[in-house]
Tab-separated table of C-alpha atoms in Angstrom:
chain	number	residue	atom	x	y	z
P	15	MET	CA	74.515	3.659	148.181
P	16	ILE	CA	73.808	3.962	144.395
P	17	PRO	CA	75.616	0.995	142.420
P	18	GLU	CA	77.274	2.050	139.113
P	19	GLY	CA	76.138	0.786	135.897
P	20	LEU	CA	72.362	1.392	136.307
P	21	ARG	CA	70.473	1.714	132.996
P	22	PHE	CA	68.484	4.838	133.111
P	23	ALA	CA	65.303	5.652	131.144
P	24	PRO	CA	64.797	9.444	130.999
P	25	LEU	CA	61.256	10.848	131.125
P	26	ILE	CA	61.425	14.133	129.062
P	27	ARG	CA	58.186	16.007	128.303
P	28	VAL	CA	56.855	19.225	127.319
P	29	SER	CA	53.174	20.234	127.319
P	30	THR	CA	52.626	21.842	123.948
P	31	GLU	CA	53.491	21.120	120.257
P	32	GLN	CA	54.961	24.559	119.915
P	33	GLN	CA	57.448	23.850	122.892
P	34	GLU	CA	58.276	20.504	121.195
P	35	LYS	CA	58.924	22.343	117.767
P	36	LYS	CA	61.200	24.827	119.223
P	37	GLY	CA	62.783	21.970	121.097
P	38	GLU	CA	64.727	24.195	123.733
P	39	SER	CA	63.065	22.652	126.738
P	40	LEU	CA	63.617	19.148	125.430
P	41	ARG	CA	67.350	19.814	124.530
P	42	THR	CA	67.806	21.472	128.179
P	43	GLN	CA	66.186	18.511	129.822
P	44	LYS	CA	68.239	16.106	127.977
P	45	GLU	CA	71.427	17.935	128.640
P	46	GLN	CA	70.579	17.976	132.299
P	47	ILE	CA	69.611	14.315	132.505
P	48	GLN	CA	72.907	13.392	130.729
P	49	HIS	CA	74.890	15.351	133.257
P	50	TYR	CA	72.948	13.655	136.191
P	51	VAL	CA	73.395	10.115	134.861
P	52	LYS	CA	77.090	10.751	134.337
P	53	ASN	CA	77.563	11.839	137.878
P	54	LEU	CA	75.709	8.718	139.055
P	55	GLY	CA	77.935	6.446	136.990
P	56	GLY	CA	75.001	5.091	134.913
P	57	THR	CA	74.146	4.843	131.265
P	58	ILE	CA	71.326	5.652	129.168
P	59	PRO	CA	70.476	2.898	126.536
P	60	GLU	CA	69.820	4.500	123.134
P	61	PHE	CA	66.354	2.974	122.862
P	62	CYS	CA	65.320	4.548	126.204
P	63	TRP	CA	65.339	8.072	124.471
P	64	GLN	CA	62.032	7.087	123.122
P	65	TYR	CA	60.131	8.365	126.335
P	66	SER	CA	60.602	11.955	125.117
P	67	GLY	CA	58.249	14.416	123.396
P	68	GLN	CA	55.059	16.564	123.746
P	69	GLU	CA	52.785	15.277	126.424
P	70	HIS	CA	50.632	16.808	129.128
P	71	ALA	CA	51.409	15.948	132.721
P	72	THR	CA	48.183	17.429	133.884
P	73	PRO	CA	44.964	15.577	134.829
P	74	GLY	CA	42.664	14.376	132.056
P	75	GLN	CA	45.180	14.269	129.345
P	76	GLU	CA	46.191	11.372	127.316
P	77	ARG	CA	49.735	10.191	128.192
P	78	GLN	CA	51.055	7.732	125.698
P	79	ILE	CA	54.741	8.249	126.539
P	80	LEU	CA	54.342	7.742	130.206
P	81	ASP	CA	51.915	4.791	129.572
P	82	LYS	CA	54.467	3.050	127.488
P	83	LEU	CA	57.305	3.681	130.045
P	84	LEU	CA	55.290	2.022	132.609
P	85	ASP	CA	54.535	-0.845	130.353
P	86	ASP	CA	58.011	-1.314	129.435
P	87	SER	CA	59.273	-1.191	133.207
P	88	SER	CA	58.185	-5.053	133.466
P	89	LYS	CA	60.415	-5.941	130.533
P	90	ASN	CA	63.917	-5.519	132.014
P	91	LEU	CA	64.843	-2.874	129.586
P	92	PHE	CA	66.144	-0.438	132.237
P	93	ASP	CA	66.855	-0.238	135.905
P	94	ALA	CA	65.785	3.085	136.826
P	95	ILE	CA	63.785	6.261	135.418
P	96	ILE	CA	64.924	9.718	135.864
P	97	VAL	CA	63.170	13.201	135.329
P	98	CYS	CA	64.550	16.709	135.822
P	99	ASP	CA	61.927	17.763	138.484
P	100	ALA	CA	59.013	16.080	140.000
P	101	SER	CA	56.568	18.156	137.678
P	102	ARG	CA	57.925	16.350	134.709
P	103	TRP	CA	56.829	13.080	136.322
P	104	SER	CA	53.228	13.961	137.085
P	105	ARG	CA	50.908	16.782	137.933
P	106	ASP	CA	48.088	14.209	138.598
P	107	ASN	CA	48.382	12.590	141.943
P	108	GLU	CA	46.163	9.619	141.031
P	109	LYS	CA	48.342	8.906	138.141
P	110	ASN	CA	51.457	9.563	140.165
P	111	LYS	CA	50.434	6.858	142.924
P	112	ALA	CA	49.460	4.382	140.279
P	113	GLY	CA	52.659	4.926	138.329
P	114	LEU	CA	54.864	4.796	141.323
P	115	ARG	CA	53.144	1.574	142.387
P	116	ILE	CA	53.991	0.092	139.057
P	117	LEU	CA	57.600	0.928	139.231
P	118	LYS	CA	57.821	-0.542	142.754
P	119	GLN	CA	56.191	-3.773	141.800
P	120	ASN	CA	58.745	-4.072	139.007
P	121	GLY	CA	61.662	-3.112	140.988
P	122	ILE	CA	62.479	0.068	139.033
P	123	ARG	CA	64.282	2.909	141.026
P	124	PHE	CA	63.228	6.575	140.684
P	125	PHE	CA	65.335	9.589	140.373
P	126	VAL	CA	64.628	13.276	140.384
P	127	ALA	CA	67.606	15.108	139.048
P	128	GLY	CA	70.545	13.599	140.911
P	129	THR	CA	68.464	12.410	144.014
P	130	GLU	CA	66.951	9.012	144.322
P	131	TYR	CA	63.591	8.477	146.103
P	132	ASN	CA	63.002	5.271	147.787
P	133	LEU	CA	59.745	4.107	146.615
P	134	HIS	CA	59.296	1.828	149.694
P	135	SER	CA	59.728	4.853	151.980
P	136	PRO	CA	56.430	6.256	153.290
P	137	GLU	CA	58.075	9.554	153.857
P	138	GLN	CA	59.563	9.884	150.428
P	139	ALA	CA	56.383	8.527	148.765
P	140	MET	CA	54.398	11.383	150.703
P	141	PHE	CA	56.787	13.936	149.245
P	142	LEU	CA	56.304	12.781	145.613
P	143	GLY	CA	52.573	12.803	146.439
P	144	LEU	CA	52.696	16.302	147.775
P	145	ALA	CA	54.810	17.574	144.918
P	146	ALA	CA	52.208	15.904	142.535
P	147	GLU	CA	49.231	17.569	144.399
P	148	ILE	CA	50.990	21.100	144.351
P	149	ASN	CA	51.809	20.719	140.627
P	150	GLU	CA	48.217	19.614	139.784
P	151	TYR	CA	46.744	22.636	141.553
P	152	TYR	CA	49.325	24.950	139.826
P	153	ALA	CA	48.485	23.384	136.343
P	154	LYS	CA	44.682	23.567	137.004
P	155	ASN	CA	44.866	27.063	138.381
P	156	GLN	CA	46.951	28.372	135.379
P	157	ASN	CA	44.717	26.542	132.874
P	158	LEU	CA	41.723	28.178	134.552
P	159	LYS	CA	43.267	31.726	134.372
P	160	SER	CA	44.094	30.982	130.677
P	161	ILE	CA	40.489	30.243	129.780
P	162	GLN	CA	39.205	33.193	131.818
P	163	ASN	CA	41.667	35.403	129.836
P	164	ARG	CA	40.780	33.840	126.449
P	165	ILE	CA	37.153	34.555	127.171
P	166	ALA	CA	37.716	38.236	128.196
P	167	ARG	CA	39.779	38.783	124.936
P	168	ALA	CA	37.017	37.314	122.875
P	169	LYS	CA	34.424	39.565	124.416
P	170	ARG	CA	36.640	42.527	123.285
P	171	GLY	CA	36.355	41.182	119.698
P	172	LEU	CA	39.798	39.468	119.705
P	173	PRO	CA	40.422	35.900	118.119
P	174	THR	CA	41.388	33.659	120.885
P	175	THR	CA	41.700	30.409	119.045
P	176	GLY	CA	44.359	29.004	116.808
P	177	LYS	CA	42.449	29.130	113.501
P	178	LEU	CA	40.501	32.244	112.329
P	179	PRO	CA	37.244	31.871	110.463
P	180	PHE	CA	37.553	31.128	106.679
P	181	GLY	CA	38.423	34.004	104.515
P	182	ARG	CA	39.132	36.389	107.537
P	183	THR	CA	42.307	38.009	108.599
P	184	PHE	CA	43.293	39.831	111.828
P	185	ASP	CA	45.967	42.682	112.217
P	186	PHE	CA	46.932	42.070	116.025
P	187	ASP	CA	48.793	45.325	115.957
P	188	LYS	CA	45.815	47.443	114.840
P	189	SER	CA	43.158	45.040	116.546
P	190	GLU	CA	41.379	45.081	113.153
P	191	TRP	CA	39.612	42.335	111.277
P	192	GLY	CA	39.964	42.047	107.438
P	193	VAL	CA	38.964	39.925	104.665
P	194	ASP	CA	41.128	37.595	102.290
P	195	GLU	CA	39.636	38.922	99.099
P	196	GLU	CA	40.658	35.909	96.899
P	197	LYS	CA	38.683	33.680	99.333
P	198	ARG	CA	35.801	36.124	99.508
P	199	GLN	CA	35.473	36.048	95.678
P	200	ASN	CA	35.528	32.273	95.596
P	201	ILE	CA	32.756	31.976	98.130
P	202	GLN	CA	30.698	34.700	96.212
P	203	TRP	CA	31.254	32.764	92.941
P	204	ALA	CA	30.184	29.565	94.581
P	205	ALA	CA	27.006	31.097	95.855
P	206	ASP	CA	26.337	32.509	92.440
P	207	GLN	CA	26.817	29.125	90.774
P	208	TYR	CA	24.621	27.336	93.399
P	209	LEU	CA	21.682	29.794	93.315
P	210	ASN	CA	21.736	31.212	89.682
P	211	GLN	CA	23.349	28.653	87.563
P	212	ASN	CA	21.895	25.517	89.292
P	213	LYS	CA	25.245	23.949	89.747
P	214	SER	CA	25.829	21.038	92.064
P	215	ILE	CA	27.680	21.959	95.291
P	216	VAL	CA	29.954	18.888	94.508
P	217	VAL	CA	30.967	20.198	91.081
P	218	ILE	CA	31.467	23.736	92.655
P	219	ALA	CA	33.762	22.408	95.257
P	220	LYS	CA	35.693	20.314	92.873
P	221	THR	CA	36.292	23.382	90.667
P	222	LEU	CA	37.577	25.253	93.727
P	223	GLY	CA	39.681	22.589	94.933
P	224	MET	CA	37.664	22.457	98.180
P	225	ASN	CA	36.227	19.777	100.438
P	226	VAL	CA	32.400	19.541	99.732
P	227	SER	CA	31.181	19.651	103.424
P	228	ASN	CA	33.657	22.351	104.293
P	229	LEU	CA	32.409	24.602	101.496
P	230	TRP	CA	28.826	23.860	102.236
P	231	LYS	CA	29.277	24.799	105.843
P	232	ILE	CA	31.093	28.005	104.976
P	233	MET	CA	28.306	29.007	102.545
P	234	ASN	CA	25.520	28.067	105.167
P	235	HIS	CA	26.909	28.998	108.567
P	236	ARG	CA	30.353	30.750	108.247
P	237	SER	CA	29.878	33.516	105.694
P	238	GLY	CA	27.940	35.892	107.746
P	239	ASN	CA	29.029	38.803	110.012
P	240	SER	CA	29.567	36.885	113.316
P	241	TRP	CA	31.633	34.124	114.754
P	242	THR	CA	30.622	32.210	117.955
P	243	ILE	CA	33.446	30.792	120.000
P	244	GLU	CA	32.477	28.150	122.498
P	245	PHE	CA	34.406	27.643	125.803
P	246	ASN	CA	33.607	24.533	127.512
P	247	PRO	CA	36.719	22.836	128.653
P	248	SER	CA	36.596	19.478	130.400
P	249	GLY	CA	36.817	19.627	134.192
P	250	GLN	CA	36.532	23.344	134.577
P	251	ASN	CA	32.800	23.863	134.960
P	252	ILE	CA	32.753	26.601	132.280
P	253	ASP	CA	30.217	26.636	129.540
P	254	GLU	CA	30.233	30.114	127.758
P	255	ASN	CA	29.665	31.140	124.324
P	256	VAL	CA	31.014	34.498	123.044
P	257	THR	CA	30.033	35.982	119.670
P	258	LEU	CA	32.326	38.344	117.581
P	259	GLU	CA	31.466	40.517	114.875
P	260	ILE	CA	33.421	39.789	111.770
P	261	PRO	CA	33.414	40.990	107.974
P	262	PRO	CA	31.022	38.977	106.103
P	263	LEU	CA	31.816	37.015	102.889
P	264	LEU	CA	28.158	37.075	101.613
P	265	SER	CA	25.291	39.596	101.971
P	266	PRO	CA	22.386	38.563	104.341
P	267	GLU	CA	20.101	38.134	101.422
P	268	THR	CA	22.564	35.757	99.687
P	269	ILE	CA	22.722	33.580	102.827
P	270	GLN	CA	19.046	33.626	103.244
P	271	ALA	CA	18.637	32.455	99.725
P	272	ILE	CA	20.978	29.597	100.260
P	273	HIS	CA	19.132	28.630	103.268
P	274	GLU	CA	15.828	28.510	101.444
P	275	ARG	CA	17.251	26.766	98.488
P	276	ALA	CA	18.578	23.974	100.897
P	277	LYS	CA	15.446	23.870	102.710
P	278	ALA	CA	13.499	23.485	99.363
P	279	ASN	CA	15.777	20.590	98.391
P	280	LYS	CA	15.246	18.819	101.702
P	281	THR	CA	11.504	18.921	101.556
P	282	TYR	CA	11.204	17.717	97.929
P	283	THR	CA	10.109	14.141	98.201
P	284	HIS	CA	9.250	11.362	95.724
P	285	GLY	CA	6.647	9.667	97.992
P	286	GLU	CA	6.703	7.356	100.818
P	287	ILE	CA	10.162	5.428	101.158
P	288	LYS	CA	9.600	1.702	101.076
P	289	ASN	CA	13.211	0.556	101.255
P	290	ILE	CA	16.297	1.923	103.067
P	291	TYR	CA	19.681	1.917	101.254
P	292	LEU	CA	22.922	2.170	103.018
P	293	LEU	CA	24.692	5.456	102.543
P	294	SER	CA	22.006	6.642	99.959
P	295	ARG	CA	22.379	10.390	99.314
P	296	MET	CA	25.632	10.457	101.208
P	297	ILE	CA	28.030	9.446	98.418
P	298	PHE	CA	28.502	11.637	95.325
P	299	CYS	CA	29.835	10.995	91.990
P	300	ALA	CA	33.150	12.789	91.358
P	301	ASP	CA	32.435	13.341	87.802
P	302	CYS	CA	28.740	14.216	87.476
P	303	GLY	CA	28.042	15.145	91.138
P	304	LEU	CA	24.979	13.054	91.454
P	305	ALA	CA	24.275	11.094	94.640
P	306	MET	CA	24.317	7.353	94.766
P	307	PHE	CA	21.001	5.755	94.879
P	308	GLY	CA	19.574	2.347	95.087
P	309	GLN	CA	16.613	0.254	93.840
P	310	THR	CA	14.970	-2.977	94.689
P	311	ASN	CA	14.026	-5.417	92.037
P	312	HIS	CA	11.067	-7.874	92.088
P	313	GLY	CA	13.124	-10.574	93.634
P	314	ASN	CA	13.825	-8.116	96.594
P	315	ARG	CA	17.365	-7.713	95.701
P	316	ARG	CA	18.938	-4.307	96.164
P	317	TYR	CA	21.260	-2.668	93.657
P	318	TYR	CA	23.305	0.614	93.980
């Protein structure tokens, strides 16, 4: 017998940010839960809708929404939690057991759709455990297949990550790489200023409106004709690198000249360093582009 007037806390989750932005799954789950709660004669306090959003239910993922729900279960904010199906609760049996244990200790009831599961019943607890194990297997298997497919696509020269290398484009209809000419010209101009005009990389970056470290990485490591994608997802025992051929932004000779210039700058010294200064050569002046330096006076006081 389910008493009327139970305060329900809905747990509504989707796995990806894209699903959250589209919102269809969140809306569908919300409508279904509202229907179930109405039939159960319960209510949903307005603040209990906070346990909704984008969050993985699979193992090894951070779960701030679920953790907050479990933490709030001891504060007499709600009497029961409800999910549309068992996979929305957990696809990690370790987390499933720990979560159900907390709910049981705090006297919180547990509903999947319109059905209550008695957390004190060994049979029903076993069913929830089996559901979590099955959902965990399904999630891990799908994740493995997804990674394997991404590796296979990368080996065919197709981009398989969300962000393309700087200054490159890709036509998915024609399966062809291209170049953003404006960005390529900016990098070529930056290389000329650095190599031939003796301009500071800080000044160059400021002129282009770019981050200094990002511009330096592009010029040194990301302006050639290859792009290496690393596949090493946690928990999958996969560690593979795939190198794709892409259009270059700079010629090999220019890239080599940048490397040699950078190497020459690193090997130039002023003698043996007697004192170490915090953040020395790491902070640059926004106006002149020179690095912060320090000196020690006769009283052994350090100035920057």
